[in-house]
Amino acid sequence: MIKGAFPIFRRDMRVMRRSIFSELLAVVAYPLTLYFAFGIGMKGYIGTVEGVPYPVFIAPGLISMTAINAAFDESAWSMWFHRRVQRTIEEYRTAPITVYDIVIGKIFSGFMQGAIKGLAVAAVILLITSFRVEAANLASYLFFIVLGSMIFSCIGTICGTMVDKPENIGRIQAVVIVPLVFMSGIFFPLSSYPAGLLPFIKLVPTTAIFAGARQSLLQGGVDGGYAVNLLVTALVAFVAAVQTFNRKMAE
């Protein structure tokens, strides 16, 4: 079913390769600025959080944030640009390529860009700081990054399919994506929330991405509740992305 997705994926990767260095520079700058501003600037005031130094506490979240933001950006802007400007989507549909192929191709592209840019941020943080990770914890950490990138690729695909004005993609990021990311405990422990609110915060998929990824990277293992949350969300997001794209193309 997904054979037709690979040409779309390869095309997007060729486009990314043309400007990979300038893109990485722009993508790495933002999380590193946050790392220096909060992790380095505030560590003398905050000390440790949940038993680890504050710079170590926020590092996994910044890497995860880079990956999912890149997945959303690539899927949303790529889908919008190919649909509204280059009309590449119409060309795809003249070939023996299904709706599933197009959506899966875009999801693969978003995930790969998220993974590459997340790894770039991780490499720089490892290079210039004392932050270190156990190699045995990487597999469980990648579990959360993969699912998180898939979810945000699907959300980006939905936005790129539905939105006709490019400025509205930026508004969705500012009103929906940014609050979901920053309220999920990148810079503070979830225990800071009132006890009555905490169970609802833990149900938010971005909380599962950031809290689950941090726990996996620093302590090892996979939290079962967060894992189920992300698996269900990824399935729902994929179905929603396919149905949204299919309905839009039928108009």
PDB file of C-alpha atoms in Angstrom:
ATOM      1  CA  MET A   1       0.000   0.000   0.000  1.00  0.00           C
ATOM      2  CA  ILE A   2       2.876   2.360   0.771  1.00  0.00           C
ATOM      3  CA  LYS A   3       5.024   1.671  -2.289  1.00  0.00           C
ATOM      4  CA  GLY A   4       4.049   5.036  -3.775  1.00  0.00           C
ATOM      5  CA  ALA A   5       5.074   6.864  -0.588  1.00  0.00           C
ATOM      6  CA  PHE A   6       8.799   6.337  -1.169  1.00  0.00           C
ATOM      7  CA  PRO A   7       9.118   8.516  -4.317  1.00  0.00           C
ATOM      8  CA  ILE A   8       7.441  11.358  -2.406  1.00  0.00           C
ATOM      9  CA  PHE A   9       9.753  10.790   0.543  1.00  0.00           C
ATOM     10  CA  ARG A  10      12.853  10.709  -1.685  1.00  0.00           C
ATOM     11  CA  ARG A  11      11.808  13.922  -3.436  1.00  0.00           C
ATOM     12  CA  ASP A  12      11.392  15.773  -0.139  1.00  0.00           C
ATOM     13  CA  MET A  13      14.775  14.483   1.064  1.00  0.00           C
ATOM     14  CA  ARG A  14      16.462  15.762  -2.112  1.00  0.00           C
ATOM     15  CA  VAL A  15      14.902  19.189  -1.516  1.00  0.00           C
ATOM     16  CA  MET A  16      16.096  19.167   2.108  1.00  0.00           C
ATOM     17  CA  ARG A  17      19.628  18.182   1.080  1.00  0.00           C
ATOM     18  CA  ARG A  18      19.994  21.339  -1.018  1.00  0.00           C
ATOM     19  CA  SER A  19      19.734  23.600   2.036  1.00  0.00           C
ATOM     20  CA  ILE A  20      20.558  21.267   4.901  1.00  0.00           C
ATOM     21  CA  PHE A  21      23.320  23.369   6.469  1.00  0.00           C
ATOM     22  CA  SER A  22      21.383  26.654   6.529  1.00  0.00           C
ATOM     23  CA  GLU A  23      18.320  24.825   7.878  1.00  0.00           C
ATOM     24  CA  LEU A  24      20.298  23.120  10.631  1.00  0.00           C
ATOM     25  CA  LEU A  25      21.876  26.420  11.637  1.00  0.00           C
ATOM     26  CA  ALA A  26      18.470  28.053  11.974  1.00  0.00           C
ATOM     27  CA  VAL A  27      16.908  25.069  13.752  1.00  0.00           C
ATOM     28  CA  VAL A  28      19.749  24.559  16.224  1.00  0.00           C
ATOM     29  CA  ALA A  29      19.940  28.230  17.193  1.00  0.00           C
ATOM     30  CA  TYR A  30      16.554  28.404  18.945  1.00  0.00           C
ATOM     31  CA  PRO A  31      16.808  25.421  21.367  1.00  0.00           C
ATOM     32  CA  LEU A  32      20.424  26.241  22.128  1.00  0.00           C
ATOM     33  CA  THR A  33      19.438  29.805  23.006  1.00  0.00           C
ATOM     34  CA  LEU A  34      16.839  28.387  25.400  1.00  0.00           C
ATOM     35  CA  TYR A  35      19.416  25.980  26.816  1.00  0.00           C
ATOM     36  CA  PHE A  36      21.894  28.763  27.525  1.00  0.00           C
ATOM     37  CA  ALA A  37      19.235  31.174  28.807  1.00  0.00           C
ATOM     38  CA  PHE A  38      17.554  28.721  31.183  1.00  0.00           C
ATOM     39  CA  GLY A  39      19.897  25.773  31.638  1.00  0.00           C
ATOM     40  CA  ILE A  40      23.062  27.815  32.081  1.00  0.00           C
ATOM     41  CA  GLY A  41      21.628  31.140  33.186  1.00  0.00           C
ATOM     42  CA  MET A  42      19.274  29.733  35.829  1.00  0.00           C
ATOM     43  CA  LYS A  43      21.211  26.730  37.111  1.00  0.00           C
ATOM     44  CA  GLY A  44      22.775  28.766  39.924  1.00  0.00           C
ATOM     45  CA  TYR A  45      19.287  29.710  41.167  1.00  0.00           C
ATOM     46  CA  ILE A  46      17.469  26.419  40.575  1.00  0.00           C
ATOM     47  CA  GLY A  47      20.153  23.827  41.354  1.00  0.00           C
ATOM     48  CA  THR A  48      18.603  20.398  40.882  1.00  0.00           C
ATOM     49  CA  VAL A  49      15.133  19.262  39.757  1.00  0.00           C
ATOM     50  CA  GLU A  50      13.897  15.728  40.494  1.00  0.00           C
ATOM     51  CA  GLY A  51      17.422  14.804  41.564  1.00  0.00           C
ATOM     52  CA  VAL A  52      19.286  15.968  38.449  1.00  0.00           C
ATOM     53  CA  PRO A  53      21.026  19.283  37.639  1.00  0.00           C
ATOM     54  CA  TYR A  54      18.670  21.728  35.937  1.00  0.00           C
ATOM     55  CA  PRO A  55      20.621  21.848  32.613  1.00  0.00           C
ATOM     56  CA  VAL A  56      20.363  18.030  32.451  1.00  0.00           C
ATOM     57  CA  PHE A  57      16.651  18.200  33.331  1.00  0.00           C
ATOM     58  CA  ILE A  58      15.776  20.447  30.370  1.00  0.00           C
ATOM     59  CA  ALA A  59      18.131  18.966  27.751  1.00  0.00           C
ATOM     60  CA  PRO A  60      15.929  15.958  26.721  1.00  0.00           C
ATOM     61  CA  GLY A  61      12.911  18.240  26.331  1.00  0.00           C
ATOM     62  CA  LEU A  62      14.781  20.672  24.082  1.00  0.00           C
ATOM     63  CA  ILE A  63      15.943  17.827  21.838  1.00  0.00           C
ATOM     64  CA  SER A  64      12.401  16.423  21.690  1.00  0.00           C
ATOM     65  CA  MET A  65      10.947  19.880  21.036  1.00  0.00           C
ATOM     66  CA  THR A  66      13.286  20.373  18.084  1.00  0.00           C
ATOM     67  CA  ALA A  67      12.269  17.025  16.584  1.00  0.00           C
ATOM     68  CA  ILE A  68       8.498  17.507  16.827  1.00  0.00           C
ATOM     69  CA  ASN A  69       8.605  21.165  15.747  1.00  0.00           C
ATOM     70  CA  ALA A  70      10.649  20.197  12.695  1.00  0.00           C
ATOM     71  CA  ALA A  71       8.196  17.377  11.921  1.00  0.00           C
ATOM     72  CA  PHE A  72       5.249  19.780  12.126  1.00  0.00           C
ATOM     73  CA  ASP A  73       6.954  22.511  10.079  1.00  0.00           C
ATOM     74  CA  GLU A  74       8.057  20.173   7.318  1.00  0.00           C
ATOM     75  CA  SER A  75       4.651  18.483   6.991  1.00  0.00           C
ATOM     76  CA  ALA A  76       2.547  21.648   7.236  1.00  0.00           C
ATOM     77  CA  TRP A  77       4.584  23.927   4.965  1.00  0.00           C
ATOM     78  CA  SER A  78       5.502  21.201   2.512  1.00  0.00           C
ATOM     79  CA  MET A  79       1.883  20.095   2.107  1.00  0.00           C
ATOM     80  CA  TRP A  80       0.627  23.688   1.793  1.00  0.00           C
ATOM     81  CA  PHE A  81       3.356  24.693  -0.663  1.00  0.00           C
ATOM     82  CA  HIS A  82       2.915  21.623  -2.831  1.00  0.00           C
ATOM     83  CA  ARG A  83      -0.867  21.990  -2.794  1.00  0.00           C
ATOM     84  CA  ARG A  84      -1.248  25.747  -3.253  1.00  0.00           C
ATOM     85  CA  VAL A  85       1.917  26.944  -5.051  1.00  0.00           C
ATOM     86  CA  GLN A  86       3.722  24.183  -6.922  1.00  0.00           C
ATOM     87  CA  ARG A  87       0.595  22.070  -7.475  1.00  0.00           C
ATOM     88  CA  THR A  88       2.775  19.016  -6.929  1.00  0.00           C
ATOM     89  CA  ILE A  89      -0.109  17.233  -5.224  1.00  0.00           C
ATOM     90  CA  GLU A  90      -2.111  17.386  -8.459  1.00  0.00           C
ATOM     91  CA  GLU A  91       0.822  15.834 -10.315  1.00  0.00           C
ATOM     92  CA  TYR A  92       1.010  13.071  -7.720  1.00  0.00           C
ATOM     93  CA  ARG A  93      -2.647  12.282  -8.275  1.00  0.00           C
ATOM     94  CA  THR A  94      -2.168  11.767 -12.021  1.00  0.00           C
ATOM     95  CA  ALA A  95       0.245   8.940 -11.161  1.00  0.00           C
ATOM     96  CA  PRO A  96      -0.800   5.579  -9.704  1.00  0.00           C
ATOM     97  CA  ILE A  97      -0.346   6.932  -6.166  1.00  0.00           C
ATOM     98  CA  THR A  98      -3.039   6.661  -3.497  1.00  0.00           C
ATOM     99  CA  VAL A  99      -4.074   9.119  -0.816  1.00  0.00           C
ATOM    100  CA  TYR A 100      -2.389   6.839   1.732  1.00  0.00           C
ATOM    101  CA  ASP A 101       0.870   7.027  -0.255  1.00  0.00           C
ATOM    102  CA  ILE A 102       0.875  10.841  -0.231  1.00  0.00           C
ATOM    103  CA  VAL A 103       0.062  11.149   3.471  1.00  0.00           C
ATOM    104  CA  ILE A 104       2.532   8.433   4.501  1.00  0.00           C
ATOM    105  CA  GLY A 105       5.221   9.986   2.282  1.00  0.00           C
ATOM    106  CA  LYS A 106       4.719  13.332   4.006  1.00  0.00           C
ATOM    107  CA  ILE A 107       4.755  11.684   7.430  1.00  0.00           C
ATOM    108  CA  PHE A 108       8.054   9.946   6.611  1.00  0.00           C
ATOM    109  CA  SER A 109       9.501  13.259   5.408  1.00  0.00           C
ATOM    110  CA  GLY A 110       8.397  15.083   8.537  1.00  0.00           C
ATOM    111  CA  PHE A 111       9.737  12.349  10.798  1.00  0.00           C
ATOM    112  CA  MET A 112      13.109  12.216   9.047  1.00  0.00           C
ATOM    113  CA  GLN A 113      13.554  15.971   9.195  1.00  0.00           C
ATOM    114  CA  GLY A 114      12.570  15.935  12.864  1.00  0.00           C
ATOM    115  CA  ALA A 115      15.037  13.143  13.621  1.00  0.00           C
ATOM    116  CA  ILE A 116      17.929  14.822  11.781  1.00  0.00           C
ATOM    117  CA  LYS A 117      17.352  18.206  13.407  1.00  0.00           C
ATOM    118  CA  GLY A 118      16.807  16.687  16.849  1.00  0.00           C
ATOM    119  CA  LEU A 119      20.069  14.769  16.499  1.00  0.00           C
ATOM    120  CA  ALA A 120      21.843  17.973  15.463  1.00  0.00           C
ATOM    121  CA  VAL A 121      20.692  19.721  18.641  1.00  0.00           C
ATOM    122  CA  ALA A 122      21.645  16.681  20.741  1.00  0.00           C
ATOM    123  CA  ALA A 123      25.105  16.581  19.164  1.00  0.00           C
ATOM    124  CA  VAL A 124      25.739  20.258  19.902  1.00  0.00           C
ATOM    125  CA  ILE A 125      24.512  19.945  23.509  1.00  0.00           C
ATOM    126  CA  LEU A 126      26.717  16.884  24.041  1.00  0.00           C
ATOM    127  CA  LEU A 127      29.663  18.695  22.474  1.00  0.00           C
ATOM    128  CA  ILE A 128      29.567  21.925  24.452  1.00  0.00           C
ATOM    129  CA  THR A 129      28.143  20.778  27.805  1.00  0.00           C
ATOM    130  CA  SER A 130      28.650  18.065  30.394  1.00  0.00           C
ATOM    131  CA  PHE A 131      25.282  16.467  29.525  1.00  0.00           C
ATOM    132  CA  ARG A 132      25.763  12.740  28.904  1.00  0.00           C
ATOM    133  CA  VAL A 133      23.359   9.851  28.304  1.00  0.00           C
ATOM    134  CA  GLU A 134      23.509   6.097  28.788  1.00  0.00           C
ATOM    135  CA  ALA A 135      23.671   4.316  25.432  1.00  0.00           C
ATOM    136  CA  ALA A 136      21.278   1.675  26.793  1.00  0.00           C
ATOM    137  CA  ASN A 137      18.577   4.355  27.248  1.00  0.00           C
ATOM    138  CA  LEU A 138      18.616   5.582  23.654  1.00  0.00           C
ATOM    139  CA  ALA A 139      16.286   2.891  22.286  1.00  0.00           C
ATOM    140  CA  SER A 140      13.481   3.732  24.717  1.00  0.00           C
ATOM    141  CA  TYR A 141      14.074   7.458  24.151  1.00  0.00           C
ATOM    142  CA  LEU A 142      13.748   6.990  20.379  1.00  0.00           C
ATOM    143  CA  PHE A 143      10.417   5.243  20.938  1.00  0.00           C
ATOM    144  CA  PHE A 144       8.975   8.550  22.165  1.00  0.00           C
ATOM    145  CA  ILE A 145      10.721  10.649  19.529  1.00  0.00           C
ATOM    146  CA  VAL A 146       9.456   8.421  16.704  1.00  0.00           C
ATOM    147  CA  LEU A 147       5.844   8.486  17.894  1.00  0.00           C
ATOM    148  CA  GLY A 148       6.006  12.201  18.755  1.00  0.00           C
ATOM    149  CA  SER A 149       7.358  13.061  15.316  1.00  0.00           C
ATOM    150  CA  MET A 150       4.704  10.891  13.652  1.00  0.00           C
ATOM    151  CA  ILE A 151       1.925  12.637  15.585  1.00  0.00           C
ATOM    152  CA  PHE A 152       3.176  16.119  14.738  1.00  0.00           C
ATOM    153  CA  SER A 153       3.764  15.112  11.118  1.00  0.00           C
ATOM    154  CA  CYS A 154       0.105  14.072  10.941  1.00  0.00           C
ATOM    155  CA  ILE A 155      -1.022  17.323  12.602  1.00  0.00           C
ATOM    156  CA  GLY A 156       1.169  19.289  10.189  1.00  0.00           C
ATOM    157  CA  THR A 157      -0.291  17.373   7.250  1.00  0.00           C
ATOM    158  CA  ILE A 158      -3.815  18.215   8.426  1.00  0.00           C
ATOM    159  CA  CYS A 159      -2.909  21.908   8.775  1.00  0.00           C
ATOM    160  CA  GLY A 160      -1.188  22.018   5.382  1.00  0.00           C
ATOM    161  CA  THR A 161      -4.238  20.363   3.838  1.00  0.00           C
ATOM    162  CA  MET A 162      -6.905  22.540   5.441  1.00  0.00           C
ATOM    163  CA  VAL A 163      -5.239  25.961   5.625  1.00  0.00           C
ATOM    164  CA  ASP A 164      -5.388  28.111   2.502  1.00  0.00           C
ATOM    165  CA  LYS A 165      -3.576  31.205   3.842  1.00  0.00           C
ATOM    166  CA  PRO A 166       0.058  30.619   4.893  1.00  0.00           C
ATOM    167  CA  GLU A 167      -0.124  33.050   7.806  1.00  0.00           C
ATOM    168  CA  ASN A 168      -2.727  30.808   9.438  1.00  0.00           C
ATOM    169  CA  ILE A 169      -0.141  28.035   9.825  1.00  0.00           C
ATOM    170  CA  GLY A 170       1.933  30.414  11.942  1.00  0.00           C
ATOM    171  CA  ARG A 171      -1.142  31.305  13.979  1.00  0.00           C
ATOM    172  CA  ILE A 172      -1.869  27.636  14.675  1.00  0.00           C
ATOM    173  CA  GLN A 173       1.693  27.199  15.870  1.00  0.00           C
ATOM    174  CA  ALA A 174       1.449  30.229  18.153  1.00  0.00           C
ATOM    175  CA  VAL A 175      -1.997  29.440  19.589  1.00  0.00           C
ATOM    176  CA  VAL A 176      -1.949  25.622  19.743  1.00  0.00           C
ATOM    177  CA  ILE A 177       1.496  24.079  19.280  1.00  0.00           C
ATOM    178  CA  VAL A 178       3.600  26.412  21.442  1.00  0.00           C
ATOM    179  CA  PRO A 179       1.280  26.273  24.505  1.00  0.00           C
ATOM    180  CA  LEU A 180       1.034  22.479  24.249  1.00  0.00           C
ATOM    181  CA  VAL A 181       4.822  22.211  24.142  1.00  0.00           C
ATOM    182  CA  PHE A 182       5.670  24.653  26.921  1.00  0.00           C
ATOM    183  CA  MET A 183       2.920  23.468  29.301  1.00  0.00           C
ATOM    184  CA  SER A 184       4.187  19.880  29.113  1.00  0.00           C
ATOM    185  CA  GLY A 185       7.026  20.319  31.567  1.00  0.00           C
ATOM    186  CA  ILE A 186      10.057  21.112  29.442  1.00  0.00           C
ATOM    187  CA  PHE A 187      11.303  23.698  31.941  1.00  0.00           C
ATOM    188  CA  PHE A 188       9.595  22.602  35.160  1.00  0.00           C
ATOM    189  CA  PRO A 189       8.529  19.332  36.837  1.00  0.00           C
ATOM    190  CA  LEU A 190       4.926  18.203  36.381  1.00  0.00           C
ATOM    191  CA  SER A 191       4.612  18.090  40.166  1.00  0.00           C
ATOM    192  CA  SER A 192       4.401  21.903  40.035  1.00  0.00           C
ATOM    193  CA  TYR A 193       0.822  21.606  38.794  1.00  0.00           C
ATOM    194  CA  PRO A 194      -2.034  21.539  41.354  1.00  0.00           C
ATOM    195  CA  ALA A 195      -2.908  17.962  42.358  1.00  0.00           C
ATOM    196  CA  GLY A 196      -6.397  18.255  40.877  1.00  0.00           C
ATOM    197  CA  LEU A 197      -5.076  19.388  37.504  1.00  0.00           C
ATOM    198  CA  LEU A 198      -2.137  16.980  37.169  1.00  0.00           C
ATOM    199  CA  PRO A 199      -4.129  13.894  35.985  1.00  0.00           C
ATOM    200  CA  PHE A 200      -5.536  15.917  33.072  1.00  0.00           C
ATOM    201  CA  ILE A 201      -2.104  17.328  32.171  1.00  0.00           C
ATOM    202  CA  LYS A 202      -0.734  13.770  32.007  1.00  0.00           C
ATOM    203  CA  LEU A 203      -3.388  12.883  29.421  1.00  0.00           C
ATOM    204  CA  VAL A 204      -2.107  15.533  26.991  1.00  0.00           C
ATOM    205  CA  PRO A 205      -0.013  13.796  24.292  1.00  0.00           C
ATOM    206  CA  THR A 206       2.753  16.403  24.468  1.00  0.00           C
ATOM    207  CA  THR A 207       3.148  15.601  28.164  1.00  0.00           C
ATOM    208  CA  ALA A 208       3.574  11.948  27.221  1.00  0.00           C
ATOM    209  CA  ILE A 209       6.200  12.936  24.639  1.00  0.00           C
ATOM    210  CA  PHE A 210       8.303  15.167  26.898  1.00  0.00           C
ATOM    211  CA  ALA A 211       7.868  13.520  30.300  1.00  0.00           C
ATOM    212  CA  GLY A 212       8.100  10.025  28.831  1.00  0.00           C
ATOM    213  CA  ALA A 213      11.164  10.885  26.746  1.00  0.00           C
ATOM    214  CA  ARG A 214      12.928  12.542  29.680  1.00  0.00           C
ATOM    215  CA  GLN A 215      12.227   9.562  31.940  1.00  0.00           C
ATOM    216  CA  SER A 216      13.488   7.141  29.293  1.00  0.00           C
ATOM    217  CA  LEU A 217      16.659   9.074  28.542  1.00  0.00           C
ATOM    218  CA  LEU A 218      17.668   9.830  32.121  1.00  0.00           C
ATOM    219  CA  GLN A 219      16.361   6.742  33.933  1.00  0.00           C
ATOM    220  CA  GLY A 220      15.770   4.126  31.225  1.00  0.00           C
ATOM    221  CA  GLY A 221      12.587   2.154  30.524  1.00  0.00           C
ATOM    222  CA  VAL A 222       9.251   3.102  28.974  1.00  0.00           C
ATOM    223  CA  ASP A 223       6.297   4.387  31.006  1.00  0.00           C
ATOM    224  CA  GLY A 224       3.349   2.202  29.972  1.00  0.00           C
ATOM    225  CA  GLY A 225       0.709   4.915  30.381  1.00  0.00           C
ATOM    226  CA  TYR A 226       2.606   7.417  28.249  1.00  0.00           C
ATOM    227  CA  ALA A 227       3.355   4.725  25.644  1.00  0.00           C
ATOM    228  CA  VAL A 228      -0.338   3.794  25.264  1.00  0.00           C
ATOM    229  CA  ASN A 229      -1.264   7.475  25.114  1.00  0.00           C
ATOM    230  CA  LEU A 230       1.125   8.070  22.204  1.00  0.00           C
ATOM    231  CA  LEU A 231       0.212   4.886  20.321  1.00  0.00           C
ATOM    232  CA  VAL A 232      -3.509   5.757  20.430  1.00  0.00           C
ATOM    233  CA  THR A 233      -2.848   9.411  19.545  1.00  0.00           C
ATOM    234  CA  ALA A 234      -0.610   8.430  16.616  1.00  0.00           C
ATOM    235  CA  LEU A 235      -3.301   6.102  15.242  1.00  0.00           C
ATOM    236  CA  VAL A 236      -6.050   8.718  15.607  1.00  0.00           C
ATOM    237  CA  ALA A 237      -3.832  11.430  14.072  1.00  0.00           C
ATOM    238  CA  PHE A 238      -2.982   9.219  11.082  1.00  0.00           C
ATOM    239  CA  VAL A 239      -6.626   8.361  10.392  1.00  0.00           C
ATOM    240  CA  ALA A 240      -7.582  12.035  10.748  1.00  0.00           C
ATOM    241  CA  ALA A 241      -4.779  13.105   8.372  1.00  0.00           C
ATOM    242  CA  VAL A 242      -5.831  10.582   5.700  1.00  0.00           C
ATOM    243  CA  GLN A 243      -9.530  11.437   5.953  1.00  0.00           C
ATOM    244  CA  THR A 244      -8.852  15.191   5.929  1.00  0.00           C
ATOM    245  CA  PHE A 245      -6.614  14.940   2.888  1.00  0.00           C
ATOM    246  CA  ASN A 246      -9.019  12.632   1.072  1.00  0.00           C
ATOM    247  CA  ARG A 247     -11.980  14.944   1.744  1.00  0.00           C
ATOM    248  CA  LYS A 248     -10.035  18.037   0.623  1.00  0.00           C
ATOM    249  CA  MET A 249      -8.942  16.386  -2.608  1.00  0.00           C
ATOM    250  CA  ALA A 250     -12.539  15.384  -3.361  1.00  0.00           C
ATOM    251  CA  GLU A 251     -13.733  19.021  -3.259  1.00  0.00           C
TER     252      GLU A 251
END
